[in-house]
Coordinates of C-alpha atoms in Angstrom, one line a residue:
X1 CA -53.1 -39.9 -74.2
X2 CA -49.9 -38.7 -72.6
X3 CA -50.6 -35.2 -74.0
X4 CA -54.2 -35.6 -72.6
X5 CA -53.0 -36.6 -69.2
X6 CA -50.8 -33.5 -69.0
X7 CA -53.6 -31.3 -70.1
X8 CA -56.0 -32.8 -67.5
X9 CA -53.3 -32.3 -64.8
X10 CA -53.0 -28.6 -65.8
X11 CA -56.7 -28.2 -65.1
X12 CA -56.1 -29.3 -61.5
X13 CA -57.0 -33.0 -61.5
X14 CA -54.6 -35.7 -60.5
X15 CA -54.1 -38.0 -63.5
X16 CA -51.9 -41.0 -64.1
X17 CA -51.0 -42.1 -67.6
X18 CA -50.2 -45.7 -68.4
X19 CA -49.1 -47.2 -71.8
X20 CA -51.0 -50.4 -72.8
X21 CA -49.9 -53.1 -75.1
X22 CA -53.0 -54.9 -76.4
X23 CA -56.5 -55.9 -75.2
X24 CA -55.1 -59.5 -75.5
X25 CA -52.8 -59.1 -72.6
X26 CA -55.4 -57.9 -70.1
X27 CA -58.0 -60.3 -71.3
X28 CA -55.7 -63.3 -70.9
X29 CA -55.2 -62.6 -67.1
X30 CA -57.4 -59.8 -66.0
X31 CA -55.9 -57.9 -63.1
X32 CA -53.2 -60.5 -62.3
X33 CA -49.6 -60.6 -63.5
X34 CA -48.8 -64.3 -64.1
X35 CA -46.6 -65.4 -61.2
X36 CA -43.8 -67.1 -63.2
X37 CA -43.6 -64.2 -65.6
X38 CA -43.3 -61.7 -62.7
X39 CA -40.5 -63.9 -61.3
X40 CA -38.6 -63.8 -64.6
X41 CA -39.1 -60.0 -64.8
X42 CA -37.6 -59.5 -61.3
X43 CA -34.8 -62.0 -61.9
X44 CA -33.5 -60.5 -65.1
X45 CA -34.6 -56.9 -64.7
X46 CA -36.5 -56.6 -68.0
X47 CA -38.1 -53.2 -67.5
X48 CA -36.3 -51.6 -70.5
X49 CA -37.7 -54.1 -72.9
X50 CA -41.4 -53.4 -72.4
X51 CA -41.1 -49.9 -73.9
X52 CA -43.2 -48.4 -71.1
X53 CA -45.8 -51.3 -71.4
X54 CA -44.8 -52.8 -68.1
X55 CA -46.2 -56.0 -66.8
X56 CA -48.4 -54.0 -64.4
X57 CA -49.7 -52.0 -67.4
X58 CA -50.3 -55.1 -69.4
X59 CA -52.1 -57.2 -66.8
X60 CA -53.3 -54.9 -64.0
X61 CA -53.6 -51.4 -65.5
X62 CA -55.1 -50.1 -62.4
X63 CA -54.7 -51.3 -58.8
X64 CA -57.4 -51.3 -56.2
X65 CA -55.2 -48.8 -54.2
X66 CA -55.5 -46.3 -57.0
X67 CA -59.2 -45.6 -56.3
X68 CA -59.9 -43.7 -59.6
X69 CA -62.7 -41.2 -59.9
X70 CA -62.9 -42.1 -63.6
X71 CA -61.1 -44.4 -66.0
X72 CA -60.2 -42.8 -69.4
X73 CA -59.0 -45.2 -72.1
X74 CA -58.6 -44.7 -75.8
X75 CA -58.6 -47.1 -78.7
X76 CA -54.9 -47.7 -78.4
X77 CA -52.9 -49.4 -81.1
X78 CA -51.4 -52.8 -80.4
X79 CA -47.8 -53.6 -79.8
X80 CA -45.9 -56.4 -81.6
X81 CA -44.7 -59.0 -81.1
X82 CA -47.1 -60.7 -78.7
X83 CA -46.2 -64.0 -77.1
X84 CA -48.7 -66.6 -75.7
X85 CA -47.9 -69.1 -73.0
X86 CA -48.7 -72.5 -74.4
X87 CA -50.4 -74.0 -71.3
X88 CA -51.8 -71.1 -69.2
X89 CA -52.6 -69.1 -72.4
X90 CA -51.6 -65.7 -71.0
X91 CA -50.3 -63.2 -73.6
X92 CA -47.7 -60.5 -73.1
X93 CA -45.5 -58.1 -75.1
X94 CA -41.8 -57.8 -74.8
X95 CA -39.0 -56.7 -77.2
X96 CA -37.1 -59.8 -78.2
X97 CA -33.9 -57.8 -77.8
X98 CA -34.1 -59.0 -74.2
X99 CA -33.0 -62.4 -75.4
X100 CA -29.6 -61.0 -76.5
X101 CA -28.9 -59.8 -73.0
X102 CA -30.5 -62.8 -71.2
X103 CA -29.9 -66.1 -73.1
X104 CA -31.6 -68.2 -70.4
X105 CA -34.7 -66.0 -70.6
X106 CA -34.7 -66.6 -74.3
X107 CA -34.4 -70.4 -73.7
X108 CA -37.3 -70.3 -71.3
X109 CA -39.5 -68.3 -73.7
X110 CA -38.8 -70.5 -76.7
X111 CA -39.6 -73.6 -74.8
X112 CA -42.9 -72.4 -73.4
X113 CA -44.3 -69.7 -75.7
X114 CA -45.5 -69.1 -79.2
X115 CA -46.2 -65.9 -81.1
X116 CA -49.8 -64.6 -81.7
X117 CA -50.8 -62.5 -84.6
X118 CA -53.5 -59.8 -84.0
X119 CA -56.4 -59.6 -86.5
X120 CA -57.2 -56.0 -87.1
X121 CA -60.8 -56.8 -88.1
X122 CA -61.6 -58.2 -84.6
X123 CA -59.9 -55.4 -82.6
X124 CA -63.2 -53.9 -81.3
X125 CA -64.4 -57.4 -80.2
X126 CA -61.4 -58.0 -77.9
X127 CA -61.5 -54.4 -76.8
X128 CA -65.1 -54.9 -75.7
X129 CA -64.0 -57.9 -73.7
X130 CA -61.3 -55.8 -72.1
X131 CA -63.7 -53.1 -70.9
X132 CA -66.1 -55.7 -69.7
X133 CA -63.3 -57.2 -67.6
X134 CA -62.4 -53.8 -66.4
X135 CA -66.0 -53.1 -65.4
X136 CA -66.0 -56.3 -63.3
X137 CA -62.9 -55.2 -61.4
X138 CA -64.2 -51.6 -60.9
X139 CA -68.0 -51.9 -60.9
X140 CA -68.6 -48.3 -59.6
X141 CA -66.0 -46.3 -61.5
X142 CA -67.2 -44.5 -64.7
X143 CA -65.4 -45.5 -67.8
X144 CA -64.8 -43.1 -70.7
X145 CA -63.7 -44.5 -74.0
X146 CA -62.0 -41.9 -76.2
X147 CA -62.8 -42.8 -79.9
X148 CA -60.5 -42.0 -82.8
X149 CA -61.0 -39.5 -85.6
X150 CA -62.9 -40.9 -88.5
X151 CA -61.2 -41.0 -91.9
X152 CA -63.2 -38.4 -93.9
X153 CA -62.1 -37.6 -97.5
X154 CA -61.0 -34.0 -96.6
X155 CA -58.3 -35.5 -94.4
X156 CA -56.3 -36.5 -97.4
X157 CA -54.2 -37.5 -99.2
X158 CA -55.2 -40.6 -97.2
X159 CA -55.9 -40.5 -93.5
X160 CA -53.5 -42.7 -91.5
X161 CA -54.1 -44.3 -88.1
X162 CA -51.6 -46.1 -85.9
X163 CA -54.3 -48.5 -85.0
X164 CA -54.1 -51.1 -87.8
X165 CA -57.4 -51.6 -89.5
X166 CA -59.1 -48.4 -88.3
X167 CA -59.4 -47.3 -91.9
X168 CA -62.2 -49.9 -92.2
X169 CA -63.3 -50.2 -88.6
X170 CA -64.4 -46.5 -88.3
X171 CA -67.1 -46.9 -90.9
X172 CA -69.3 -49.0 -88.6
X173 CA -67.8 -48.2 -85.2
X174 CA -70.7 -45.9 -84.3
X175 CA -73.0 -48.9 -84.0
X176 CA -70.6 -50.7 -81.8
X177 CA -70.0 -47.6 -79.5
X178 CA -73.8 -47.3 -79.1
X179 CA -74.0 -51.0 -78.0
X180 CA -71.2 -50.5 -75.5
X181 CA -73.0 -47.5 -74.0
X182 CA -76.2 -49.4 -73.8
X183 CA -74.9 -52.7 -72.5
X184 CA -72.0 -51.7 -70.2
X185 CA -73.0 -49.8 -67.1
X186 CA -71.7 -46.2 -66.7
X187 CA -69.7 -46.2 -69.9
X188 CA -69.4 -43.1 -72.1
X189 CA -67.8 -42.9 -75.5
X190 CA -66.1 -39.5 -76.1
X191 CA -66.8 -38.5 -79.7
X192 CA -63.5 -37.3 -81.2
X193 CA -65.2 -36.3 -84.5
X194 CA -67.5 -33.8 -82.7
X195 CA -64.7 -32.4 -80.6
X196 CA -62.5 -31.9 -83.6
X197 CA -65.5 -30.3 -85.5
X198 CA -65.7 -27.7 -82.7
X199 CA -62.0 -26.9 -83.1
X200 CA -62.4 -26.8 -86.8
X201 CA -65.3 -24.3 -86.7
X202 CA -63.2 -21.8 -84.7
X203 CA -59.9 -22.1 -86.7
X204 CA -58.4 -22.5 -90.1
X205 CA -60.6 -25.0 -92.0
X206 CA -57.8 -27.0 -93.7
X207 CA -56.5 -30.3 -92.4
X208 CA -52.9 -29.2 -92.9
X209 CA -53.3 -26.6 -90.2
X210 CA -54.2 -29.3 -87.6
X211 CA -52.4 -32.4 -89.0
X212 CA -49.4 -31.4 -91.0
X213 CA -47.4 -34.7 -90.7
X214 CA -47.4 -37.1 -93.6
X215 CA -46.4 -40.8 -93.7
X216 CA -44.8 -42.3 -96.8
X217 CA -44.2 -45.6 -98.4
X218 CA -41.8 -45.8 -101.2
X219 CA -41.3 -48.3 -104.0
X220 CA -38.0 -48.4 -105.8
X221 CA -36.1 -50.4 -108.5
X222 CA -32.4 -50.4 -108.9
X223 CA -32.1 -47.8 -106.2
X224 CA -34.4 -45.4 -108.0
X225 CA -37.7 -44.3 -106.6
X226 CA -40.5 -45.5 -108.8
X227 CA -43.6 -44.8 -106.6
X228 CA -44.7 -42.8 -103.6
X229 CA -47.7 -43.3 -101.4
X230 CA -48.6 -40.6 -98.9
X231 CA -51.0 -40.7 -96.0
X232 CA -51.8 -38.1 -93.3
X233 CA -51.2 -38.7 -89.6
X234 CA -54.6 -37.6 -88.2
X235 CA -53.7 -38.4 -84.6
X236 CA -51.1 -35.8 -83.6
X237 CA -53.5 -32.9 -83.3
X238 CA -51.9 -30.3 -81.0
X239 CA -55.1 -28.2 -80.6
X240 CA -57.1 -31.3 -79.5
X241 CA -55.7 -32.0 -76.0
X242 CA -56.8 -28.9 -74.0
X243 CA -60.3 -29.1 -75.5
X244 CA -60.5 -32.9 -74.8
X245 CA -59.2 -32.3 -71.3
X246 CA -62.0 -29.9 -70.6
X247 CA -64.5 -32.5 -71.7
X248 CA -62.9 -35.1 -69.4
X249 CA -62.9 -32.7 -66.4
X250 CA -66.5 -31.7 -67.2
X251 CA -67.5 -35.3 -66.9
X252 CA -65.6 -35.7 -63.6
X253 CA -67.2 -32.6 -62.1
X254 CA -70.8 -32.9 -63.6
X255 CA -71.2 -36.6 -64.5
X256 CA -71.8 -36.1 -68.2
X257 CA -70.2 -34.8 -71.4
X258 CA -72.2 -32.3 -73.5
X259 CA -71.5 -31.0 -77.0
X260 CA -72.2 -27.5 -78.3
X261 CA -73.9 -26.5 -81.5
X262 CA -70.5 -26.0 -83.2
X263 CA -69.5 -29.5 -82.5
X264 CA -71.2 -31.0 -85.5
X265 CA -69.5 -32.7 -88.4
X266 CA -69.2 -30.1 -91.2
X267 CA -70.2 -30.9 -94.7
X268 CA -66.8 -30.0 -96.1
X269 CA -65.2 -33.1 -94.4
X270 CA -67.0 -35.3 -97.0
X271 CA -65.5 -33.4 -99.9
X272 CA -62.3 -34.5 -101.6
X273 CA -59.0 -33.2 -100.2
X274 CA -57.3 -30.4 -102.3
X275 CA -53.6 -30.0 -101.8
X276 CA -52.2 -26.6 -100.9
X277 CA -49.4 -24.8 -102.7
X278 CA -47.1 -22.0 -101.7
X279 CA -44.6 -19.6 -103.2
X280 CA -41.0 -19.9 -102.2
X281 CA -41.2 -16.7 -100.1
X282 CA -44.1 -18.2 -98.1
X283 CA -42.2 -21.5 -97.6
X284 CA -39.1 -19.7 -96.3
X285 CA -41.2 -17.9 -93.7
X286 CA -42.9 -21.1 -92.6
X287 CA -39.6 -23.0 -92.4
X288 CA -37.9 -20.2 -90.6
X289 CA -40.7 -19.8 -88.0
X290 CA -39.3 -22.5 -85.7
X291 CA -42.9 -23.7 -85.2
X292 CA -43.1 -27.5 -85.7
X293 CA -46.5 -27.5 -87.4
X294 CA -45.7 -24.7 -89.8
X295 CA -42.4 -26.3 -90.7
X296 CA -44.0 -29.7 -91.3
X297 CA -46.8 -28.1 -93.3
X298 CA -44.3 -26.4 -95.6
X299 CA -42.4 -29.7 -96.1
X300 CA -45.6 -31.5 -96.9
X301 CA -46.3 -29.1 -99.7
X302 CA -42.8 -30.0 -101.2
X303 CA -44.3 -33.3 -102.4
X304 CA -47.0 -31.6 -104.5
X305 CA -44.6 -30.1 -107.0
X306 CA -42.6 -33.0 -108.3
X307 CA -40.7 -30.9 -110.8
X308 CA -39.0 -28.6 -108.3
X309 CA -36.4 -29.4 -105.7
X310 CA -36.9 -27.4 -102.5
X311 CA -33.8 -28.7 -100.7
X312 CA -32.2 -25.2 -100.9
X313 CA -35.0 -23.8 -98.7
X314 CA -34.4 -26.4 -96.1
X315 CA -30.7 -25.6 -96.0
X316 CA -31.3 -21.8 -95.7
X317 CA -33.6 -22.4 -92.7
X318 CA -31.7 -25.4 -91.1
X319 CA -31.1 -23.7 -87.8
X320 CA -34.8 -23.3 -87.2
X321 CA -36.0 -26.8 -88.1
X322 CA -37.6 -28.3 -84.9
X323 CA -36.4 -31.6 -83.5
X324 CA -39.3 -33.9 -84.3
X325 CA -39.3 -37.5 -85.5
X326 CA -42.4 -36.9 -87.7
X327 CA -40.8 -34.0 -89.5
X328 CA -37.5 -35.9 -89.9
X329 CA -39.4 -38.8 -91.6
X330 CA -40.7 -36.3 -94.1
X331 CA -37.3 -34.8 -94.8
X332 CA -35.7 -38.3 -95.0
X333 CA -38.3 -39.3 -97.7
X334 CA -37.8 -36.1 -99.6
X335 CA -34.0 -36.6 -99.5
X336 CA -34.4 -40.1 -101.0
X337 CA -36.4 -38.7 -103.9
X338 CA -34.0 -36.0 -104.8
X339 CA -30.7 -37.2 -103.3
X340 CA -29.4 -33.6 -103.3
X341 CA -25.9 -33.5 -101.6
X342 CA -26.8 -30.1 -100.2
X343 CA -29.1 -31.8 -97.7
X344 CA -25.9 -32.9 -95.9
X345 CA -25.4 -29.3 -95.0
X346 CA -28.9 -29.3 -93.4
X347 CA -28.0 -32.5 -91.5
X348 CA -24.8 -30.9 -90.0
X349 CA -26.7 -27.9 -88.7
X350 CA -29.7 -29.9 -87.4
X351 CA -27.4 -32.4 -85.6
X352 CA -26.2 -29.5 -83.4
X353 CA -29.8 -28.7 -82.4
X354 CA -30.6 -32.4 -81.8
X355 CA -27.7 -32.7 -79.3
X356 CA -29.0 -29.6 -77.5
X357 CA -32.5 -31.0 -77.2
X358 CA -32.4 -33.2 -74.1
X359 CA -36.1 -33.1 -73.0
X360 CA -36.9 -36.6 -74.2
X361 CA -33.9 -38.3 -72.8
X362 CA -30.7 -40.0 -74.2
X363 CA -32.4 -42.9 -75.9
X364 CA -34.6 -40.5 -77.9
X365 CA -31.4 -38.5 -78.9
X366 CA -29.5 -41.7 -79.9
X367 CA -32.4 -42.9 -82.1
X368 CA -32.8 -39.5 -83.7
X369 CA -29.2 -39.2 -84.5
X370 CA -29.1 -42.6 -86.1
X371 CA -32.0 -41.6 -88.4
X372 CA -30.4 -38.3 -89.2
X373 CA -27.2 -40.1 -90.2
X374 CA -29.3 -42.2 -92.6
X375 CA -30.5 -38.9 -94.2
X376 CA -27.0 -37.7 -94.6
X377 CA -25.8 -41.0 -96.2
X378 CA -28.5 -40.7 -98.8
X379 CA -27.6 -37.1 -99.5
X380 CA -23.9 -37.8 -99.8
X381 CA -24.5 -40.8 -102.0
X382 CA -23.0 -43.3 -99.5
X383 CA -26.3 -45.3 -99.3

């Protein structure tokens, strides 16, 4: 939604992006930050421990002074851990690292709060409660709910969503979305499947071209990899945001969203995913392009041929590898499988590029370097 807000702004509309924690937080105190919690926040200066999910974002989201033309909200994933106040029952998110810096805040929380576990199966129920509460606060403002991409077989090896449980929820979400539109005034659900179908129809018809990043879970025994489970991140779709932004601005300007003939779910999405393979020459060209999606697409194909180690290609093109956490995760996993000491050479070159990349701030750089150091440890046999 950050990318979407930027795209909407580029189209000439004022847009404010806010990071939410969970429907639980808003529903537990709609529009009002609990007074005692606000006092603690101001006393201890806890801003850094919400990870952008400020108390305002968690409980108010939008103030009356904002006077929005439209409220656009997606099916955001929930933060953890969530704490519930034992008497007033309000719920909020904070990183427990705050306790290390503020022992008296830890003491206060442990005396008056418990932890609450979210149930993925009931996410849409508490989300519905949230948008109903939002409607009560802003009775005249249109609400647009941006859905998530459904998990079709062609999006393999297995589609991955940051929203826990979406792999099951999407199968019957259409019925729930219809009920929301029928029962909550001036609410429109934006169909991500149809929008992506339009993008698909006018571009390369392979999921790797749009969603090249893979997530991995490893199983190992005695420090040896014995199993690998891969799933595809179907949420970071670079081509989606300008198209989706046009839909949003169309709604603001015309009062409705319309879909064209090309924005229809294609039959090939229901077919099984077929992995793509490349020759080394093609991989070198992709890895050396400096383009994040091409680079990630090439690295993703490494995992198809389990008999061949492609580390040499990474080293040859190290200076062009983009700085990206998703790509780094893939390289880290590959390095754990092969444990090729040459990957340390790639780390040395990439580290220089990371230090030059300052756009996301010092905390991003610090976190990235720590993960890169882990890759180097595996490559050098020190881990």
